[in-house]
């Protein structure tokens, strides 16, 4: 079973979604005994075994939803009555989901991006910062934060976006902010926010609708001006207002499944 535990450690390091299934109790005749382990992935594939047959099939079928909900669950099976298995014993199986940490893409490595990246790592985000300026990367701790230097739009093409991706746009030029917003708005994401004054945002909305870049409905889903509306003035204060919004969206997403 050591190989399963080693594999769990590896999957956590790789930031994968999976469930660890452990037989915690058996009674009577059962195909495997307490301590047997199995890993199940979102697509229903598995590694290891807790006994094969109907019991294993039932546990594997339960895992994708448990991974989605992110809540540990314990099942007790009467093998004969519940699963029509001839061995006729009883098995208790504990299933613990492991969900990859959310990805935070910060476009702009200035003072706001620097402060936000440090805070976000501490609350569980996997952070990637993008900036097209040379020398900015030196301001980031590469052991904690991924940094991609170079053209923003080439960088967008080489990273993955999914329903667990959070996007913050805080570059040093308005034109970059707007063009990046147009490039990422229709990619999968959990959150998208852009910095800007109310005047800037109103002007952008009008242009994007007139030029048919995004629809009114799509624009309404974007958090702009970004963050929780507090009287933030300094870069650190603005970063905290953005962080508060990210926490709210992330935890609401977990709560609502």
PDB file of C-alpha atoms in Angstrom:
ATOM      1  CA  UNK A   1       0.000   0.000   0.000  1.00  0.00           C
ATOM      2  CA  UNK A   2       3.025   2.244   0.243  1.00  0.00           C
ATOM      3  CA  UNK A   3       2.863   2.815  -3.508  1.00  0.00           C
ATOM      4  CA  UNK A   4      -0.668   4.229  -3.215  1.00  0.00           C
ATOM      5  CA  UNK A   5       0.400   6.666  -0.495  1.00  0.00           C
ATOM      6  CA  UNK A   6       3.397   7.703  -2.606  1.00  0.00           C
ATOM      7  CA  UNK A   7       1.084   8.204  -5.554  1.00  0.00           C
ATOM      8  CA  UNK A   8      -1.235  10.377  -3.444  1.00  0.00           C
ATOM      9  CA  UNK A   9       1.711  12.571  -2.499  1.00  0.00           C
ATOM     10  CA  UNK A  10       2.715  12.858  -6.150  1.00  0.00           C
ATOM     11  CA  UNK A  11      -0.820  13.793  -7.265  1.00  0.00           C
ATOM     12  CA  UNK A  12      -1.027  16.497  -4.613  1.00  0.00           C
ATOM     13  CA  UNK A  13       2.266  17.936  -5.864  1.00  0.00           C
ATOM     14  CA  UNK A  14       0.900  17.840  -9.418  1.00  0.00           C
ATOM     15  CA  UNK A  15      -2.245  19.702  -8.263  1.00  0.00           C
ATOM     16  CA  UNK A  16      -4.644  17.016  -9.541  1.00  0.00           C
ATOM     17  CA  UNK A  17      -8.244  16.236  -8.640  1.00  0.00           C
ATOM     18  CA  UNK A  18      -8.805  12.720  -7.260  1.00  0.00           C
ATOM     19  CA  UNK A  19     -10.308  10.712  -4.405  1.00  0.00           C
ATOM     20  CA  UNK A  20      -8.556   8.368  -1.987  1.00  0.00           C
ATOM     21  CA  UNK A  21     -10.741   5.415  -0.993  1.00  0.00           C
ATOM     22  CA  UNK A  22      -9.830   3.416   2.120  1.00  0.00           C
ATOM     23  CA  UNK A  23     -11.509   0.323   3.545  1.00  0.00           C
ATOM     24  CA  UNK A  24     -11.817   1.267   7.218  1.00  0.00           C
ATOM     25  CA  UNK A  25     -13.787  -1.739   8.554  1.00  0.00           C
ATOM     26  CA  UNK A  26     -14.870  -5.195   7.459  1.00  0.00           C
ATOM     27  CA  UNK A  27     -17.069  -7.842   9.001  1.00  0.00           C
ATOM     28  CA  UNK A  28     -17.565 -11.406   7.907  1.00  0.00           C
ATOM     29  CA  UNK A  29     -16.446 -12.446   4.456  1.00  0.00           C
ATOM     30  CA  UNK A  30     -15.170  -9.571   2.273  1.00  0.00           C
ATOM     31  CA  UNK A  31     -12.942  -9.369  -0.817  1.00  0.00           C
ATOM     32  CA  UNK A  32     -10.391  -7.082   0.870  1.00  0.00           C
ATOM     33  CA  UNK A  33      -9.626  -6.162   4.464  1.00  0.00           C
ATOM     34  CA  UNK A  34      -9.322  -2.878   6.367  1.00  0.00           C
ATOM     35  CA  UNK A  35      -6.502  -0.717   5.076  1.00  0.00           C
ATOM     36  CA  UNK A  36      -7.018  -1.545   1.401  1.00  0.00           C
ATOM     37  CA  UNK A  37      -6.734   1.592  -0.709  1.00  0.00           C
ATOM     38  CA  UNK A  38      -7.677   2.848  -4.147  1.00  0.00           C
ATOM     39  CA  UNK A  39      -7.315   6.138  -6.018  1.00  0.00           C
ATOM     40  CA  UNK A  40     -10.157   7.255  -8.275  1.00  0.00           C
ATOM     41  CA  UNK A  41      -9.989  10.133 -10.779  1.00  0.00           C
ATOM     42  CA  UNK A  42     -12.698  12.473 -12.076  1.00  0.00           C
ATOM     43  CA  UNK A  43     -13.165  10.411 -15.221  1.00  0.00           C
ATOM     44  CA  UNK A  44     -13.761   7.183 -13.261  1.00  0.00           C
ATOM     45  CA  UNK A  45     -10.373   5.602 -13.899  1.00  0.00           C
ATOM     46  CA  UNK A  46      -8.612   4.168 -10.859  1.00  0.00           C
ATOM     47  CA  UNK A  47      -5.384   2.848  -9.352  1.00  0.00           C
ATOM     48  CA  UNK A  48      -5.176   0.168  -6.672  1.00  0.00           C
ATOM     49  CA  UNK A  49      -8.115  -1.938  -5.512  1.00  0.00           C
ATOM     50  CA  UNK A  50     -10.524  -2.327  -2.633  1.00  0.00           C
ATOM     51  CA  UNK A  51     -11.766  -5.706  -3.770  1.00  0.00           C
ATOM     52  CA  UNK A  52     -13.050  -5.597  -7.317  1.00  0.00           C
ATOM     53  CA  UNK A  53     -16.543  -6.591  -8.371  1.00  0.00           C
ATOM     54  CA  UNK A  54     -19.679  -4.730  -7.347  1.00  0.00           C
ATOM     55  CA  UNK A  55     -18.180  -3.056  -4.280  1.00  0.00           C
ATOM     56  CA  UNK A  56     -15.398  -1.463  -6.278  1.00  0.00           C
ATOM     57  CA  UNK A  57     -17.794  -0.453  -9.062  1.00  0.00           C
ATOM     58  CA  UNK A  58     -20.132   1.238  -6.557  1.00  0.00           C
ATOM     59  CA  UNK A  59     -17.307   3.189  -4.932  1.00  0.00           C
ATOM     60  CA  UNK A  60     -15.825   4.284  -8.273  1.00  0.00           C
ATOM     61  CA  UNK A  61     -19.243   5.516  -9.435  1.00  0.00           C
ATOM     62  CA  UNK A  62     -19.640   7.574  -6.257  1.00  0.00           C
ATOM     63  CA  UNK A  63     -16.265   9.296  -6.513  1.00  0.00           C
ATOM     64  CA  UNK A  64     -16.727  11.876  -9.324  1.00  0.00           C
ATOM     65  CA  UNK A  65     -19.568  13.583  -7.455  1.00  0.00           C
ATOM     66  CA  UNK A  66     -17.650  13.450  -4.164  1.00  0.00           C
ATOM     67  CA  UNK A  67     -14.652  15.076  -5.881  1.00  0.00           C
ATOM     68  CA  UNK A  68     -16.923  17.762  -7.310  1.00  0.00           C
ATOM     69  CA  UNK A  69     -18.506  18.523  -3.920  1.00  0.00           C
ATOM     70  CA  UNK A  70     -15.178  18.331  -2.091  1.00  0.00           C
ATOM     71  CA  UNK A  71     -16.667  16.649   0.977  1.00  0.00           C
ATOM     72  CA  UNK A  72     -15.293  13.479   2.585  1.00  0.00           C
ATOM     73  CA  UNK A  73     -17.859  10.676   2.781  1.00  0.00           C
ATOM     74  CA  UNK A  74     -18.153   7.264   4.438  1.00  0.00           C
ATOM     75  CA  UNK A  75     -20.238   4.431   3.012  1.00  0.00           C
ATOM     76  CA  UNK A  76     -21.209   1.147   4.637  1.00  0.00           C
ATOM     77  CA  UNK A  77     -22.117  -1.712   2.313  1.00  0.00           C
ATOM     78  CA  UNK A  78     -23.821  -4.988   3.160  1.00  0.00           C
ATOM     79  CA  UNK A  79     -22.243  -6.934   0.338  1.00  0.00           C
ATOM     80  CA  UNK A  80     -25.073  -9.423  -0.132  1.00  0.00           C
ATOM     81  CA  UNK A  81     -28.097  -7.189   0.481  1.00  0.00           C
ATOM     82  CA  UNK A  82     -26.797  -4.008  -1.138  1.00  0.00           C
ATOM     83  CA  UNK A  83     -24.589  -5.358  -3.915  1.00  0.00           C
ATOM     84  CA  UNK A  84     -25.688  -8.984  -4.401  1.00  0.00           C
ATOM     85  CA  UNK A  85     -22.163 -10.220  -3.697  1.00  0.00           C
ATOM     86  CA  UNK A  86     -22.043 -13.831  -2.576  1.00  0.00           C
ATOM     87  CA  UNK A  87     -19.348 -13.276   0.051  1.00  0.00           C
ATOM     88  CA  UNK A  88     -22.064 -11.697   2.186  1.00  0.00           C
ATOM     89  CA  UNK A  89     -19.900  -9.651   4.556  1.00  0.00           C
ATOM     90  CA  UNK A  90     -19.869  -5.966   5.407  1.00  0.00           C
ATOM     91  CA  UNK A  91     -17.447  -3.265   4.293  1.00  0.00           C
ATOM     92  CA  UNK A  92     -17.031   0.354   5.357  1.00  0.00           C
ATOM     93  CA  UNK A  93     -15.263   2.645   2.879  1.00  0.00           C
ATOM     94  CA  UNK A  94     -14.029   6.171   3.585  1.00  0.00           C
ATOM     95  CA  UNK A  95     -13.642   8.424   0.538  1.00  0.00           C
ATOM     96  CA  UNK A  96     -11.602  11.615   0.816  1.00  0.00           C
ATOM     97  CA  UNK A  97     -11.563  14.025  -2.136  1.00  0.00           C
ATOM     98  CA  UNK A  98      -8.462  15.999  -3.055  1.00  0.00           C
ATOM     99  CA  UNK A  99      -9.146  19.037  -5.225  1.00  0.00           C
ATOM    100  CA  UNK A 100      -6.495  21.032  -6.996  1.00  0.00           C
ATOM    101  CA  UNK A 101      -5.976  24.515  -5.680  1.00  0.00           C
ATOM    102  CA  UNK A 102      -7.525  27.301  -7.773  1.00  0.00           C
ATOM    103  CA  UNK A 103      -5.300  29.024 -10.318  1.00  0.00           C
ATOM    104  CA  UNK A 104      -4.900  32.791 -10.124  1.00  0.00           C
ATOM    105  CA  UNK A 105      -3.601  34.540 -13.232  1.00  0.00           C
ATOM    106  CA  UNK A 106      -2.444  38.090 -12.495  1.00  0.00           C
ATOM    107  CA  UNK A 107      -1.770  40.203 -15.583  1.00  0.00           C
ATOM    108  CA  UNK A 108       0.573  42.938 -14.407  1.00  0.00           C
ATOM    109  CA  UNK A 109       3.524  42.601 -12.061  1.00  0.00           C
ATOM    110  CA  UNK A 110       3.480  46.121 -10.621  1.00  0.00           C
ATOM    111  CA  UNK A 111       2.903  47.038  -6.985  1.00  0.00           C
ATOM    112  CA  UNK A 112      -0.691  45.757  -6.915  1.00  0.00           C
ATOM    113  CA  UNK A 113       0.245  42.495  -8.647  1.00  0.00           C
ATOM    114  CA  UNK A 114       3.169  41.971  -6.284  1.00  0.00           C
ATOM    115  CA  UNK A 115       1.085  42.486  -3.131  1.00  0.00           C
ATOM    116  CA  UNK A 116      -1.841  40.428  -4.411  1.00  0.00           C
ATOM    117  CA  UNK A 117       0.370  37.515  -5.475  1.00  0.00           C
ATOM    118  CA  UNK A 118       1.911  37.193  -2.020  1.00  0.00           C
ATOM    119  CA  UNK A 119      -1.426  37.314  -0.224  1.00  0.00           C
ATOM    120  CA  UNK A 120      -3.097  34.912  -2.657  1.00  0.00           C
ATOM    121  CA  UNK A 121      -0.455  32.207  -2.183  1.00  0.00           C
ATOM    122  CA  UNK A 122      -1.116  32.274   1.550  1.00  0.00           C
ATOM    123  CA  UNK A 123      -4.819  31.482   1.067  1.00  0.00           C
ATOM    124  CA  UNK A 124      -4.274  28.567  -1.283  1.00  0.00           C
ATOM    125  CA  UNK A 125      -4.124  29.922  -4.823  1.00  0.00           C
ATOM    126  CA  UNK A 126      -1.574  28.678  -7.338  1.00  0.00           C
ATOM    127  CA  UNK A 127      -0.398  32.034  -8.667  1.00  0.00           C
ATOM    128  CA  UNK A 128       0.982  32.928 -12.081  1.00  0.00           C
ATOM    129  CA  UNK A 129       1.990  36.520 -12.831  1.00  0.00           C
ATOM    130  CA  UNK A 130       2.318  37.801 -16.404  1.00  0.00           C
ATOM    131  CA  UNK A 131       4.245  40.905 -17.424  1.00  0.00           C
ATOM    132  CA  UNK A 132       5.864  42.034 -20.669  1.00  0.00           C
ATOM    133  CA  UNK A 133       8.531  44.204 -19.011  1.00  0.00           C
ATOM    134  CA  UNK A 134      12.076  43.020 -18.422  1.00  0.00           C
ATOM    135  CA  UNK A 135      13.317  42.980 -14.855  1.00  0.00           C
ATOM    136  CA  UNK A 136       9.904  42.753 -13.172  1.00  0.00           C
ATOM    137  CA  UNK A 137      10.380  39.047 -12.484  1.00  0.00           C
ATOM    138  CA  UNK A 138      13.116  39.865  -9.971  1.00  0.00           C
ATOM    139  CA  UNK A 139      10.456  41.192  -7.576  1.00  0.00           C
ATOM    140  CA  UNK A 140       8.816  37.773  -7.144  1.00  0.00           C
ATOM    141  CA  UNK A 141       9.676  34.695  -5.129  1.00  0.00           C
ATOM    142  CA  UNK A 142       9.940  31.998  -7.838  1.00  0.00           C
ATOM    143  CA  UNK A 143       9.605  29.226  -5.242  1.00  0.00           C
ATOM    144  CA  UNK A 144       6.065  30.376  -4.497  1.00  0.00           C
ATOM    145  CA  UNK A 145       4.915  32.210  -7.606  1.00  0.00           C
ATOM    146  CA  UNK A 146       5.087  31.345 -11.305  1.00  0.00           C
ATOM    147  CA  UNK A 147       6.199  34.222 -13.510  1.00  0.00           C
ATOM    148  CA  UNK A 148       5.804  34.429 -17.285  1.00  0.00           C
ATOM    149  CA  UNK A 149       7.705  37.264 -18.952  1.00  0.00           C
ATOM    150  CA  UNK A 150       6.976  38.386 -22.471  1.00  0.00           C
ATOM    151  CA  UNK A 151       4.131  39.258 -24.809  1.00  0.00           C
ATOM    152  CA  UNK A 152       0.833  38.982 -22.943  1.00  0.00           C
ATOM    153  CA  UNK A 153      -1.058  37.447 -25.819  1.00  0.00           C
ATOM    154  CA  UNK A 154       1.505  34.780 -26.624  1.00  0.00           C
ATOM    155  CA  UNK A 155       1.482  33.933 -22.905  1.00  0.00           C
ATOM    156  CA  UNK A 156      -2.308  33.595 -22.921  1.00  0.00           C
ATOM    157  CA  UNK A 157      -2.017  31.037 -25.700  1.00  0.00           C
ATOM    158  CA  UNK A 158       0.327  28.763 -23.737  1.00  0.00           C
ATOM    159  CA  UNK A 159      -1.557  28.531 -20.425  1.00  0.00           C
ATOM    160  CA  UNK A 160      -4.710  26.585 -19.610  1.00  0.00           C
ATOM    161  CA  UNK A 161      -7.992  28.100 -18.503  1.00  0.00           C
ATOM    162  CA  UNK A 162     -10.739  26.143 -16.745  1.00  0.00           C
ATOM    163  CA  UNK A 163     -13.662  26.618 -14.357  1.00  0.00           C
ATOM    164  CA  UNK A 164     -11.217  26.949 -11.463  1.00  0.00           C
ATOM    165  CA  UNK A 165      -9.203  29.797 -13.011  1.00  0.00           C
ATOM    166  CA  UNK A 166      -9.327  33.288 -11.473  1.00  0.00           C
ATOM    167  CA  UNK A 167      -8.148  36.188 -13.635  1.00  0.00           C
ATOM    168  CA  UNK A 168      -7.031  39.627 -12.430  1.00  0.00           C
ATOM    169  CA  UNK A 169      -6.014  42.319 -14.915  1.00  0.00           C
ATOM    170  CA  UNK A 170      -3.864  45.094 -13.396  1.00  0.00           C
ATOM    171  CA  UNK A 171      -1.234  46.008 -16.004  1.00  0.00           C
ATOM    172  CA  UNK A 172       0.601  49.336 -16.229  1.00  0.00           C
ATOM    173  CA  UNK A 173      -1.259  50.505 -19.354  1.00  0.00           C
ATOM    174  CA  UNK A 174      -5.006  50.849 -19.995  1.00  0.00           C
ATOM    175  CA  UNK A 175      -4.685  49.533 -23.535  1.00  0.00           C
ATOM    176  CA  UNK A 176      -3.124  46.315 -22.286  1.00  0.00           C
ATOM    177  CA  UNK A 177      -5.917  45.908 -19.732  1.00  0.00           C
ATOM    178  CA  UNK A 178      -8.603  46.259 -22.373  1.00  0.00           C
ATOM    179  CA  UNK A 179      -6.942  44.034 -24.957  1.00  0.00           C
ATOM    180  CA  UNK A 180      -6.233  41.316 -22.386  1.00  0.00           C
ATOM    181  CA  UNK A 181      -9.840  41.493 -21.211  1.00  0.00           C
ATOM    182  CA  UNK A 182     -11.036  40.952 -24.765  1.00  0.00           C
ATOM    183  CA  UNK A 183      -8.648  38.005 -25.166  1.00  0.00           C
ATOM    184  CA  UNK A 184      -9.629  36.137 -21.979  1.00  0.00           C
ATOM    185  CA  UNK A 185     -13.292  37.020 -21.369  1.00  0.00           C
ATOM    186  CA  UNK A 186     -14.653  34.031 -23.283  1.00  0.00           C
ATOM    187  CA  UNK A 187     -12.169  31.541 -21.895  1.00  0.00           C
ATOM    188  CA  UNK A 188     -13.366  29.286 -19.045  1.00  0.00           C
ATOM    189  CA  UNK A 189     -12.958  30.923 -15.652  1.00  0.00           C
ATOM    190  CA  UNK A 190     -14.400  31.233 -12.161  1.00  0.00           C
ATOM    191  CA  UNK A 191     -13.701  34.946 -11.873  1.00  0.00           C
ATOM    192  CA  UNK A 192     -12.552  37.797 -14.093  1.00  0.00           C
ATOM    193  CA  UNK A 193     -11.800  41.300 -12.857  1.00  0.00           C
ATOM    194  CA  UNK A 194     -10.134  44.383 -14.327  1.00  0.00           C
ATOM    195  CA  UNK A 195      -8.797  47.475 -12.605  1.00  0.00           C
ATOM    196  CA  UNK A 196     -10.032  50.887 -13.693  1.00  0.00           C
ATOM    197  CA  UNK A 197     -11.945  53.991 -12.720  1.00  0.00           C
ATOM    198  CA  UNK A 198     -15.692  54.118 -13.240  1.00  0.00           C
ATOM    199  CA  UNK A 199     -15.164  56.463 -16.198  1.00  0.00           C
ATOM    200  CA  UNK A 200     -12.681  54.042 -17.771  1.00  0.00           C
ATOM    201  CA  UNK A 201     -15.056  51.130 -17.260  1.00  0.00           C
ATOM    202  CA  UNK A 202     -18.029  53.004 -18.758  1.00  0.00           C
ATOM    203  CA  UNK A 203     -15.952  53.979 -21.791  1.00  0.00           C
ATOM    204  CA  UNK A 204     -14.776  50.389 -22.239  1.00  0.00           C
ATOM    205  CA  UNK A 205     -18.315  49.028 -21.960  1.00  0.00           C
ATOM    206  CA  UNK A 206     -19.558  51.408 -24.619  1.00  0.00           C
ATOM    207  CA  UNK A 207     -16.704  50.592 -27.022  1.00  0.00           C
ATOM    208  CA  UNK A 208     -16.906  46.832 -26.523  1.00  0.00           C
ATOM    209  CA  UNK A 209     -20.627  46.810 -27.239  1.00  0.00           C
ATOM    210  CA  UNK A 210     -20.374  49.147 -30.259  1.00  0.00           C
ATOM    211  CA  UNK A 211     -17.502  47.137 -31.734  1.00  0.00           C
ATOM    212  CA  UNK A 212     -19.215  43.855 -30.837  1.00  0.00           C
ATOM    213  CA  UNK A 213     -16.214  42.633 -28.861  1.00  0.00           C
ATOM    214  CA  UNK A 214     -18.390  41.422 -25.966  1.00  0.00           C
ATOM    215  CA  UNK A 215     -22.113  41.495 -25.282  1.00  0.00           C
ATOM    216  CA  UNK A 216     -23.793  43.422 -22.483  1.00  0.00           C
ATOM    217  CA  UNK A 217     -24.444  40.125 -20.693  1.00  0.00           C
ATOM    218  CA  UNK A 218     -20.773  39.126 -20.922  1.00  0.00           C
ATOM    219  CA  UNK A 219     -19.631  42.516 -19.660  1.00  0.00           C
ATOM    220  CA  UNK A 220     -21.989  42.301 -16.691  1.00  0.00           C
ATOM    221  CA  UNK A 221     -20.175  39.155 -15.527  1.00  0.00           C
ATOM    222  CA  UNK A 222     -16.828  40.986 -15.289  1.00  0.00           C
ATOM    223  CA  UNK A 223     -15.833  42.557 -11.959  1.00  0.00           C
ATOM    224  CA  UNK A 224     -14.903  46.096 -12.943  1.00  0.00           C
ATOM    225  CA  UNK A 225     -13.925  48.287 -11.254  1.00  0.00           C
ATOM    226  CA  UNK A 226     -12.240  45.337  -9.591  1.00  0.00           C
ATOM    227  CA  UNK A 227     -12.502  44.287  -5.952  1.00  0.00           C
ATOM    228  CA  UNK A 228     -14.687  44.927  -2.942  1.00  0.00           C
ATOM    229  CA  UNK A 229     -15.743  48.602  -2.903  1.00  0.00           C
ATOM    230  CA  UNK A 230     -13.775  49.949   0.039  1.00  0.00           C
ATOM    231  CA  UNK A 231     -11.981  53.285   0.250  1.00  0.00           C
ATOM    232  CA  UNK A 232      -8.722  51.735  -0.986  1.00  0.00           C
ATOM    233  CA  UNK A 233      -5.996  54.116  -2.134  1.00  0.00           C
ATOM    234  CA  UNK A 234      -2.544  52.485  -1.879  1.00  0.00           C
ATOM    235  CA  UNK A 235      -1.480  49.482  -3.995  1.00  0.00           C
ATOM    236  CA  UNK A 236      -1.580  47.241  -0.916  1.00  0.00           C
ATOM    237  CA  UNK A 237      -5.078  48.430  -0.010  1.00  0.00           C
ATOM    238  CA  UNK A 238      -6.265  47.831  -3.576  1.00  0.00           C
ATOM    239  CA  UNK A 239      -4.702  44.354  -3.492  1.00  0.00           C
ATOM    240  CA  UNK A 240      -6.570  43.599  -0.265  1.00  0.00           C
ATOM    241  CA  UNK A 241      -9.860  44.709  -1.822  1.00  0.00           C
ATOM    242  CA  UNK A 242      -9.207  42.362  -4.766  1.00  0.00           C
ATOM    243  CA  UNK A 243      -8.219  39.543  -2.436  1.00  0.00           C
ATOM    244  CA  UNK A 244     -11.453  39.945  -0.478  1.00  0.00           C
ATOM    245  CA  UNK A 245     -13.417  39.543  -3.706  1.00  0.00           C
ATOM    246  CA  UNK A 246     -11.433  36.445  -4.678  1.00  0.00           C
ATOM    247  CA  UNK A 247     -12.071  34.892  -1.259  1.00  0.00           C
ATOM    248  CA  UNK A 248     -15.794  35.598  -1.539  1.00  0.00           C
ATOM    249  CA  UNK A 249     -16.064  34.053  -5.012  1.00  0.00           C
ATOM    250  CA  UNK A 250     -13.902  31.045  -4.105  1.00  0.00           C
ATOM    251  CA  UNK A 251     -15.697  30.189  -0.880  1.00  0.00           C
ATOM    252  CA  UNK A 252     -19.147  30.767  -2.397  1.00  0.00           C
ATOM    253  CA  UNK A 253     -18.192  28.410  -5.217  1.00  0.00           C
ATOM    254  CA  UNK A 254     -17.167  25.713  -2.693  1.00  0.00           C
ATOM    255  CA  UNK A 255     -20.320  26.208  -0.607  1.00  0.00           C
ATOM    256  CA  UNK A 256     -22.617  25.995  -3.630  1.00  0.00           C
ATOM    257  CA  UNK A 257     -20.751  22.982  -5.080  1.00  0.00           C
TER     258      UNK A 257
END
